[in-house]
mmCIF file of C-alpha atoms in Angstrom:
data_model
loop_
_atom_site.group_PDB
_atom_site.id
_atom_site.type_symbol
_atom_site.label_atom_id
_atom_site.label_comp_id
_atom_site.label_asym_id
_atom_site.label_seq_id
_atom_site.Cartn_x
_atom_site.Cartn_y
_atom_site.Cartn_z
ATOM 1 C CA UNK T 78 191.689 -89.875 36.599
ATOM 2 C CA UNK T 79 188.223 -91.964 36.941
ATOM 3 C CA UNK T 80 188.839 -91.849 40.834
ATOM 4 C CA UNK T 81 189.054 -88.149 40.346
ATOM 5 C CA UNK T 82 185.707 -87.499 38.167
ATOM 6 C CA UNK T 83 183.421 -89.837 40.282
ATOM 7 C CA UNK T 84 184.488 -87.822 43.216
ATOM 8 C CA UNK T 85 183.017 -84.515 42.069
ATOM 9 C CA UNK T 86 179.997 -85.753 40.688
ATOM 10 C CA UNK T 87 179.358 -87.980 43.712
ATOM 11 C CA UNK T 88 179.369 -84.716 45.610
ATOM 12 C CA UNK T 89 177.163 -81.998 42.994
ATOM 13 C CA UNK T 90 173.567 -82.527 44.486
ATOM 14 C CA UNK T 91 170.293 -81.405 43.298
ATOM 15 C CA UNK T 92 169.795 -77.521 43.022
ATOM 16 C CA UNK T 93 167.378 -75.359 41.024
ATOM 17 C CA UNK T 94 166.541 -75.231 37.653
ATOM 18 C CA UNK T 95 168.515 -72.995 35.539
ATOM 19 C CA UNK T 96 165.128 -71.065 34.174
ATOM 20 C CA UNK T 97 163.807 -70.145 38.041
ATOM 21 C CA UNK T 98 165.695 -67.192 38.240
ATOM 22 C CA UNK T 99 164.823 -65.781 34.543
ATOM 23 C CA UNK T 100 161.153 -66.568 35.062
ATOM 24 C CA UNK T 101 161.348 -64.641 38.766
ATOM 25 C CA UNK T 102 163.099 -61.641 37.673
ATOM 26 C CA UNK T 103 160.015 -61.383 34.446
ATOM 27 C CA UNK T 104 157.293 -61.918 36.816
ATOM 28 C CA UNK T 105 159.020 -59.384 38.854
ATOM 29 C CA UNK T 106 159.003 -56.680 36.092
ATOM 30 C CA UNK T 107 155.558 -57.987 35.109
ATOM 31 C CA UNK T 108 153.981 -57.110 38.586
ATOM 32 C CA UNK T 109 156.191 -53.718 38.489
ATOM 33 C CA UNK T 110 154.277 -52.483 35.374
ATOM 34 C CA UNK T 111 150.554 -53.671 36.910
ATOM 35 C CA UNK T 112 151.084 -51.979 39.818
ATOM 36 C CA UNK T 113 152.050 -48.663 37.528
ATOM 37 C CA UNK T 114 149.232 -49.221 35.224
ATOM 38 C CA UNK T 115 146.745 -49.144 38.499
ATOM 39 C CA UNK T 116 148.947 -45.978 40.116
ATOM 40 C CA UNK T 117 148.296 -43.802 36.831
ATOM 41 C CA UNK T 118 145.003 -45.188 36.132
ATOM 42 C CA UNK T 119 141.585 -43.357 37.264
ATOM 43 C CA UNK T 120 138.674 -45.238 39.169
ATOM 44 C CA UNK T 121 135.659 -44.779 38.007
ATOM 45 C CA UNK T 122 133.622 -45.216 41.863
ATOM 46 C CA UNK T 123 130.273 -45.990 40.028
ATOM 47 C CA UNK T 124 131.192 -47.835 37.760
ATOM 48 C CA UNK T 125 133.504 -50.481 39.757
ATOM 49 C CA UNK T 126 130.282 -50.483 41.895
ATOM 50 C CA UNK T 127 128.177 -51.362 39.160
ATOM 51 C CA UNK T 128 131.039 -54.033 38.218
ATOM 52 C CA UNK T 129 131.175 -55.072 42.265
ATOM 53 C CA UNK T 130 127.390 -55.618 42.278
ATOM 54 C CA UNK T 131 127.916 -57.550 38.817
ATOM 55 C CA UNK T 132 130.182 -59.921 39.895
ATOM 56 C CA UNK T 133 128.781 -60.511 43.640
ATOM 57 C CA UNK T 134 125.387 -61.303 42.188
ATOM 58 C CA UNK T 135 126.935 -63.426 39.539
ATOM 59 C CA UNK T 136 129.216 -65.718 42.605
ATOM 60 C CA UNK T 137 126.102 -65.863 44.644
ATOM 61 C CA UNK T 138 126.939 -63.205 47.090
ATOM 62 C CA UNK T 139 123.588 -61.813 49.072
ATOM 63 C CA UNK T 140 123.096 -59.275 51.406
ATOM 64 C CA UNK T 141 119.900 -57.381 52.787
ATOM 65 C CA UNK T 142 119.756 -53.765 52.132
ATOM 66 C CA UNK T 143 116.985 -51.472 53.851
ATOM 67 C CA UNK T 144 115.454 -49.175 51.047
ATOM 68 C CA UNK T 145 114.836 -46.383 52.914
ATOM 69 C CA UNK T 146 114.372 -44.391 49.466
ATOM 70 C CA UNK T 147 112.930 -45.240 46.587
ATOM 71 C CA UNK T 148 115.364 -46.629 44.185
ATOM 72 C CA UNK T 149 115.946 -43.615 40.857
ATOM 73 C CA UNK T 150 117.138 -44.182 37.598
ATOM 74 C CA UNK T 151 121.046 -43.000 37.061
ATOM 75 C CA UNK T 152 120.981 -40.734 33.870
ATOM 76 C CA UNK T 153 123.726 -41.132 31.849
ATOM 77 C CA UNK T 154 123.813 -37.683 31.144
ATOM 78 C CA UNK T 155 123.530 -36.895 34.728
ATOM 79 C CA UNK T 156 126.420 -39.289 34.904
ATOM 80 C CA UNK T 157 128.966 -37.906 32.228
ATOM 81 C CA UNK T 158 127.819 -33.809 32.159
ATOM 82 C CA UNK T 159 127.430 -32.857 35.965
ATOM 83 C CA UNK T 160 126.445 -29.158 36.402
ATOM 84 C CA UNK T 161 129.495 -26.911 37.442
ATOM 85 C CA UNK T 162 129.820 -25.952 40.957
ATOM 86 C CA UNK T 163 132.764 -23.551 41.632
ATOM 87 C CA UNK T 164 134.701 -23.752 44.332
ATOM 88 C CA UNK T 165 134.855 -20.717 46.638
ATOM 89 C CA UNK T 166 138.139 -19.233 46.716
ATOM 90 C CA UNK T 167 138.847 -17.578 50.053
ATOM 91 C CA UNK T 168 140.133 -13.656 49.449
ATOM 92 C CA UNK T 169 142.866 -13.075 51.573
ATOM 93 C CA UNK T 170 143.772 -9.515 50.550
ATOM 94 C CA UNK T 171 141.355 -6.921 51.484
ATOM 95 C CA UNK T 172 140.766 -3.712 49.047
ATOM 96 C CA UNK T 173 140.123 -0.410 50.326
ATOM 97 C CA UNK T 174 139.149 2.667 48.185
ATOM 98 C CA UNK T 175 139.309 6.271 49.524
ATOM 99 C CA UNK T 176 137.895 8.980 47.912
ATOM 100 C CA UNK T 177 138.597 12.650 48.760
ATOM 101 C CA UNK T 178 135.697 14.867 48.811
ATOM 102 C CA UNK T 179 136.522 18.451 47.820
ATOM 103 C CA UNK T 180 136.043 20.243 50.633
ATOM 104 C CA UNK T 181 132.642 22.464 51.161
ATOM 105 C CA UNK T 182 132.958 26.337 51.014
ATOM 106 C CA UNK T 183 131.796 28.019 53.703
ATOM 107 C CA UNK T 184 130.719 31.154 52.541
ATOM 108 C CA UNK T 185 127.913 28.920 50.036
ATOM 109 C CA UNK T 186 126.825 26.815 52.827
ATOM 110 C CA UNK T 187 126.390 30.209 54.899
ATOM 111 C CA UNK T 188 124.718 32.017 51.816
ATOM 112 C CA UNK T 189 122.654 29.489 51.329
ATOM 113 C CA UNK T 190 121.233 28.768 54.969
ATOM 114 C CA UNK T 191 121.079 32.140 55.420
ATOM 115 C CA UNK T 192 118.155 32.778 52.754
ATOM 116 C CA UNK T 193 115.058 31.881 54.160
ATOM 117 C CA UNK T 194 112.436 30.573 51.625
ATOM 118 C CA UNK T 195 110.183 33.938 51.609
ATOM 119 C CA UNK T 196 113.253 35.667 50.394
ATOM 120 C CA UNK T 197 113.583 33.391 47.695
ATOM 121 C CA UNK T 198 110.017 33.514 46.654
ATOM 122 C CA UNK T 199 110.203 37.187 46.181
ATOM 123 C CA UNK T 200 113.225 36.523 44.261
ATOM 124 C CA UNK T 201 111.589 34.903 42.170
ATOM 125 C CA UNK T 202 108.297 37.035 41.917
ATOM 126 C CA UNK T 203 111.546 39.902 41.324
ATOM 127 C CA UNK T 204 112.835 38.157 38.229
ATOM 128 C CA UNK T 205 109.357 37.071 36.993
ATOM 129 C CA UNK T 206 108.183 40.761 37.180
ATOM 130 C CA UNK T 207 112.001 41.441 35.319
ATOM 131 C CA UNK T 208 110.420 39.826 32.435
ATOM 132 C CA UNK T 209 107.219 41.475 32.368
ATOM 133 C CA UNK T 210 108.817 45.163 32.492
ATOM 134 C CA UNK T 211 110.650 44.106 29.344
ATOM 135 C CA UNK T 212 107.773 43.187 27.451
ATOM 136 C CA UNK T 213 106.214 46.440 28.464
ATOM 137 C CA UNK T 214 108.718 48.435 27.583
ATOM 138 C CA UNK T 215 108.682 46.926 24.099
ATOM 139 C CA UNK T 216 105.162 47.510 23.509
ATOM 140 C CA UNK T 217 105.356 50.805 24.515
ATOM 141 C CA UNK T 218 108.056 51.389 21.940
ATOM 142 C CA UNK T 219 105.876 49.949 19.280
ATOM 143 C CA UNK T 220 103.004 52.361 20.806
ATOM 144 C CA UNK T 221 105.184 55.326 20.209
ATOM 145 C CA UNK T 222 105.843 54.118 16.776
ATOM 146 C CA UNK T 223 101.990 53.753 15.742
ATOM 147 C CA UNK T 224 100.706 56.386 17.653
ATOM 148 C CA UNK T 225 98.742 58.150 14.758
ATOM 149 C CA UNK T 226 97.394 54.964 13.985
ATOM 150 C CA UNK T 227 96.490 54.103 17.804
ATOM 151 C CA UNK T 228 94.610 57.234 17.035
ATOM 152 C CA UNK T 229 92.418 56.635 14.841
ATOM 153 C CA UNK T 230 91.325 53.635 16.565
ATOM 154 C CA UNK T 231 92.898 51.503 13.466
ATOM 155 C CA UNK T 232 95.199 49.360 15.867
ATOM 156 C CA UNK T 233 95.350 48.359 19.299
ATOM 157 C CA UNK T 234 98.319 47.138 21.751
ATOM 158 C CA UNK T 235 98.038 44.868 24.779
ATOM 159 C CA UNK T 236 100.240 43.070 26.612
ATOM 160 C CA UNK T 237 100.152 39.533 28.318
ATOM 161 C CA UNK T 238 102.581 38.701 30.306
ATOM 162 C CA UNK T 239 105.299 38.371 28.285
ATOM 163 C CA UNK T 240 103.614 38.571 24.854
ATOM 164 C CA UNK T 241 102.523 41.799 22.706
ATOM 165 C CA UNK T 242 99.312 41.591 20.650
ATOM 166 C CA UNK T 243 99.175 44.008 17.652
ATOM 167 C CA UNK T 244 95.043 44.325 17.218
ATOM 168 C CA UNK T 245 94.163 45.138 13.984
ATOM 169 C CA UNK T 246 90.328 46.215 13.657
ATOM 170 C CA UNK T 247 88.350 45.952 10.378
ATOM 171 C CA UNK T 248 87.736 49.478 9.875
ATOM 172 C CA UNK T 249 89.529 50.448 7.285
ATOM 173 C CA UNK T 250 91.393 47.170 6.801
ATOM 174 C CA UNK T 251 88.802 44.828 5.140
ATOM 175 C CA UNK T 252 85.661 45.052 3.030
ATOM 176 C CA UNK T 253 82.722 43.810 4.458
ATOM 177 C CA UNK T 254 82.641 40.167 3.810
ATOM 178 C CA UNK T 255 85.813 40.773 2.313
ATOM 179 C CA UNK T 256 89.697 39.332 3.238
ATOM 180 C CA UNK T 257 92.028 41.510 0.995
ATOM 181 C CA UNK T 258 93.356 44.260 2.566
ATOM 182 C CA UNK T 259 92.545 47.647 1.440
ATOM 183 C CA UNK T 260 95.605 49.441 -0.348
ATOM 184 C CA UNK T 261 96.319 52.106 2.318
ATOM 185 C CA UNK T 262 96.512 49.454 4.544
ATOM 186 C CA UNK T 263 99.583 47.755 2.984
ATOM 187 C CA UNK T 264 101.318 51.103 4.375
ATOM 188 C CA UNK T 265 100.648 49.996 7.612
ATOM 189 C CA UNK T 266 101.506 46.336 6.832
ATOM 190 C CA UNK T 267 105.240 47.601 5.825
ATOM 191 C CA UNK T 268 106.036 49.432 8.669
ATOM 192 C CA UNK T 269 104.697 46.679 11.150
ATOM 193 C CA UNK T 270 106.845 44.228 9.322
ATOM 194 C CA UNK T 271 109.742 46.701 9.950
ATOM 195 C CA UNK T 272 108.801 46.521 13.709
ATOM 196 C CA UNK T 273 108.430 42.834 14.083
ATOM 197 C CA UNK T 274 112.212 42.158 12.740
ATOM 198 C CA UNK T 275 113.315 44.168 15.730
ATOM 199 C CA UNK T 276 111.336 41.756 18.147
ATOM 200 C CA UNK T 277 112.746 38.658 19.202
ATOM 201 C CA UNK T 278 109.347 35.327 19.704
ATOM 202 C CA UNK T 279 107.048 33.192 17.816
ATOM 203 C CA UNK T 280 104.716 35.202 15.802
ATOM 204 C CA UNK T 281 100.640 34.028 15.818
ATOM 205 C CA UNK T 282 98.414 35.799 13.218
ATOM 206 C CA UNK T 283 94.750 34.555 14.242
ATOM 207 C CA UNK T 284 91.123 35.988 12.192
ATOM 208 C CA UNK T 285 88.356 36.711 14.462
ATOM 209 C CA UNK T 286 84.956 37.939 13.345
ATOM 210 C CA UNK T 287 81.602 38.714 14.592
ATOM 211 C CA UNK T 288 78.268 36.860 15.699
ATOM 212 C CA UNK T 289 76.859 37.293 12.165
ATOM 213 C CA UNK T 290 76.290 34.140 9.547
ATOM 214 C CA UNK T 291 78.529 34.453 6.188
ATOM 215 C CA UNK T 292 77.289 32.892 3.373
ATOM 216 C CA UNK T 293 79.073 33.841 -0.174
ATOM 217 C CA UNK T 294 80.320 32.082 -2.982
ATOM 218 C CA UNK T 295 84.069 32.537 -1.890
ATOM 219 C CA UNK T 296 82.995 32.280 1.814
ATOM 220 C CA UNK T 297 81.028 29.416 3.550
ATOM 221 C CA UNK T 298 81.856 30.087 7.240
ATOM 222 C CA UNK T 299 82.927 32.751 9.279
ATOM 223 C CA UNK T 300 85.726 29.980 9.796
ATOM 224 C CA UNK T 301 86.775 30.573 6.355
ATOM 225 C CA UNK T 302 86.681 34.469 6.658
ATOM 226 C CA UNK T 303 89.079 34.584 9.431
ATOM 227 C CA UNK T 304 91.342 32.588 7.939
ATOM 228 C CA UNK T 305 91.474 34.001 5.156
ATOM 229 C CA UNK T 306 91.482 37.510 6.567
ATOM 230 C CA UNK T 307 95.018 35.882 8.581
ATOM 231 C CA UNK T 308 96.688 34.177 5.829
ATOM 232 C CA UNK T 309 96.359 37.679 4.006
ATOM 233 C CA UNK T 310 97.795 39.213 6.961
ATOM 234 C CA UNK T 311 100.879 37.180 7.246
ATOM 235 C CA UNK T 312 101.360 36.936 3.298
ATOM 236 C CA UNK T 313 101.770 40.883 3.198
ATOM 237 C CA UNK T 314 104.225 40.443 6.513
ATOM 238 C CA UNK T 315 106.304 38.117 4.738
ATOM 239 C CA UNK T 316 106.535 39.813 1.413
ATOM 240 C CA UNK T 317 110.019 41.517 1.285
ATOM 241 C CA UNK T 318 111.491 38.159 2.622
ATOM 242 C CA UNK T 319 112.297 40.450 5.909
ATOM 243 C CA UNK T 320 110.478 37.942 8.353
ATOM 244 C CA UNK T 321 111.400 34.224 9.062
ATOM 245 C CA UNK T 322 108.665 32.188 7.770
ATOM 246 C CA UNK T 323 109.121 29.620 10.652
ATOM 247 C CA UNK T 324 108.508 32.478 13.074
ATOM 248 C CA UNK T 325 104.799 32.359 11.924
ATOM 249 C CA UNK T 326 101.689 30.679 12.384
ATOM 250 C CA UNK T 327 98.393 31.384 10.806
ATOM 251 C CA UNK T 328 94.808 30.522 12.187
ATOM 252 C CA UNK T 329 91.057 31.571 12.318
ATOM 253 C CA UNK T 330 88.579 31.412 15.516
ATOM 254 C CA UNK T 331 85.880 32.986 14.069
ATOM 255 C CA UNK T 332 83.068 34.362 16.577
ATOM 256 C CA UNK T 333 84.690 31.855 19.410
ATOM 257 C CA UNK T 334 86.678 34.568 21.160
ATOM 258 C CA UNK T 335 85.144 37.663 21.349
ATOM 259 C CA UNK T 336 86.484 41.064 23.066
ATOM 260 C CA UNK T 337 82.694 42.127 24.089
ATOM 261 C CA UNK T 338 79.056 40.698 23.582
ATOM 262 C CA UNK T 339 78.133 40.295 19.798
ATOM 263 C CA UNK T 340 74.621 42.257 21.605
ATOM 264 C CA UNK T 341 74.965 45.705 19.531
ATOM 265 C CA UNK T 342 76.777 47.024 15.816
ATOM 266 C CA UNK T 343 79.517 48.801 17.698
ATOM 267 C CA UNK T 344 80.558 45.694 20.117
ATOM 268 C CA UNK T 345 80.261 43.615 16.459
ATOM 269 C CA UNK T 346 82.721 45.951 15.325
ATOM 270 C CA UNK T 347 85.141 45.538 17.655
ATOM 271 C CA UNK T 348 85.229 41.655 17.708
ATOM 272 C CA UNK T 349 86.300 41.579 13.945
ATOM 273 C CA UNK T 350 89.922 41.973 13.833
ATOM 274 C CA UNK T 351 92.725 40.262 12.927
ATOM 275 C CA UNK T 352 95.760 40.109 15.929
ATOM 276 C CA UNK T 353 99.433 40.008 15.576
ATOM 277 C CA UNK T 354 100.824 37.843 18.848
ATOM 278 C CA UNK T 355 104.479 38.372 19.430
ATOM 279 C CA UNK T 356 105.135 35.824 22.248
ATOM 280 C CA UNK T 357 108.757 36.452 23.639
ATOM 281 C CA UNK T 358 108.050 33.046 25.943
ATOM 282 C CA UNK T 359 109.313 31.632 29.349
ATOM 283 C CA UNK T 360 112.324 30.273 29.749
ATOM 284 C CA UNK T 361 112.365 26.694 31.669
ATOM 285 C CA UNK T 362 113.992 28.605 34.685
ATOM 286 C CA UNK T 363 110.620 30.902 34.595
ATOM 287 C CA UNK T 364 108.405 28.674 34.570
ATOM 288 C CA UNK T 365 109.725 26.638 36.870
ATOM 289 C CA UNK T 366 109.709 29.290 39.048
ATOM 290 C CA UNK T 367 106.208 29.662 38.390
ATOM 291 C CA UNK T 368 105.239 26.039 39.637
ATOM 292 C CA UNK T 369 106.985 27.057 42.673
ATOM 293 C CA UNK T 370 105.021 30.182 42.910
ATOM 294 C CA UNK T 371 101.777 28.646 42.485
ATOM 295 C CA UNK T 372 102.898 26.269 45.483
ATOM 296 C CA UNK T 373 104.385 29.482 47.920
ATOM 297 C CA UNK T 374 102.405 32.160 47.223
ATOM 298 C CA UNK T 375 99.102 30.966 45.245
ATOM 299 C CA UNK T 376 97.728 34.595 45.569
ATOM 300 C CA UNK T 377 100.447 36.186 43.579
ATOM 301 C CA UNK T 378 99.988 33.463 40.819
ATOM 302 C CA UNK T 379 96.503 34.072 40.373
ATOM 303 C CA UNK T 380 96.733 37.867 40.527
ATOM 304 C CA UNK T 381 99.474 36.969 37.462
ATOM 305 C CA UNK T 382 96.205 35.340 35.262
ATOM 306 C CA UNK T 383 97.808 32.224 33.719
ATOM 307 C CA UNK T 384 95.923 31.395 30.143
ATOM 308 C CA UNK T 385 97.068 29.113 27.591
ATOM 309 C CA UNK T 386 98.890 31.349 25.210
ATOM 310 C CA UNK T 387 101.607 33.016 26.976
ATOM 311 C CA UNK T 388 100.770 32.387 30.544
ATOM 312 C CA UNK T 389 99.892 35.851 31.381
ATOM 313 C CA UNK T 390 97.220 37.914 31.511
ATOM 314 C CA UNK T 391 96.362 41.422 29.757
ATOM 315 C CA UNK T 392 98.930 44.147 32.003
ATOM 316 C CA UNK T 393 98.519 47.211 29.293
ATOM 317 C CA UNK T 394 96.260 48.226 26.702
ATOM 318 C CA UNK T 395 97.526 51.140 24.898
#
């Protein structure tokens, strides 16, 4: 039995210690989880830089660099918040958009080269003079109805273009120095009130009076004479509530547009009135035909007499 024991431990040498292999396989599992903190961890490039430069300058390390630049201060906002630059994203699919065109009639595109501009101009000097024919016609209808007063040299009708001027002269109508209207005359006031329902326009009552100075204790001016002699006017016109009120508008010129030359009593006479203007007006079509007139054919639109009321001149007097 001793023989036996002092054999075997004669012949166990010296091996390594029991701990070696535990302490291996932990450093093991310790450089394992290092080298997965540094794969999921992200390097800052300045900043391990700044730490390089740190550390070299603190062990004494030295090298020459060339400063080709002058050295610039690193903003630390510059450093965290760096503008956005978007990446350009190549298009690989290509859009294409078609549009169908209705196709163009012939028959217009003939028509329409086929009508040389001085066919057009005379349509339009056609249409213009359309226009005018109807605003004749209408005065002459109001003639026919005041006839006995056209007569008598009481009241006057011209036409402008396309507006109608009911003249009115004092005789019989007004006192002298006077704007109320003389009973008979309210007659006549009724039955032109009748007429002007019938016809379609803006509706102008302006005063006019003569050359001679007005001085009276109702009257200062013969500015205030015509208009009163007008607002007297269109307050018998609108006295059976027949008329539109908004149709109307009431002014006084005076001596500032006479018919003839305040130079004798019966010229005098004349010039103090008081004038109904019917103006029927110009569509936008009309009167752009009428630039274009003026442009083609400046002739025909000055033998036409533009003024600034209906932008026509006197055709008719009846």
């Amino acid at each position: 039995m001793d023989e036996e024991g002092e054999s075997k431990s004669s012949n166990e040498g010296p091996g390594i210690p029991k701990w070696l292999p535990t302490f291996a396989d932990m450093m093991t599992l310790l450089m394992c989880f290092f080298v997965l903190l540094l794969t999921f961890a992200e390097m800052d490039v300045k900043r391990y830089q700044q730490i390089a430069g740190s550390m070299s300058s603190a062990f004494g390390v030295q090298r020459e660099v060339k400063a080709d630049q002058i050295p610039m201060g690193t903003s630390v906002i510059a450093q965290e918040f760096s503008p956005g630059r978007p990446q350009p994203t190549p298009i690989s699919e290509i859009y294409q958009q078609r549009t169908e065109l209705p196709p163009l009639d012939a028959e217009a595109v003939e028509n329409t080269e086929s009508v040389p501009a001085a066919d057009l101009t005379e349509q339009m000097k056609e249409n213009i003079q359309a226009l005018i024919h109807q605003t004749e016609d209408a005065a002459a209808a109001l003639a026919g109805q005041l006839q006995a007063e056209i007569s008598k040299g009481e009241v006057e009708i011209e036409t402008r273009g396309r507006t109608i001027v009911l003249r009115i002269r004092e005789r019989g109508s007004f006192g002298s120095g006077s704007a109320e209207l003389v009973p008979q005359y309210r007659t006549l006031m009724r039955q032109m009130r009748d007429l002007l329902a019938t016809q379609p326009g803006a509706i102008r009552i302006q005063g006019h009076t003569d050359d001679v100075p007005i001085a009276t204790s109702r009257f200062r001016s013969n500015w205030e004479l015509s208009t009163a002699r007008a607002v007297s006017v269109a307050e018998e016109l609108l006295a059976d509530n027949i008329l539109d009120p908004h149709r109307f508008t009431v002014s006084g010129y005076a001596d500032t547009r006479p018919l003839a030359p305040n130079d004798s009593a019966t010229n005098r006479a004349r010039n103090r009135r008081v004038e109904i203007v019917i103006n029927q007006g110009l569509d936008q079509k009309v009167r752009e035909q009428l630039d274009a007139l003026k442009i083609e054919d400046p002739a025909y639109y000055e033998s036409l007499g533009i003024d600034d009321q209906s932008g026509m001149r006197a055709e008719e007097v009846f």
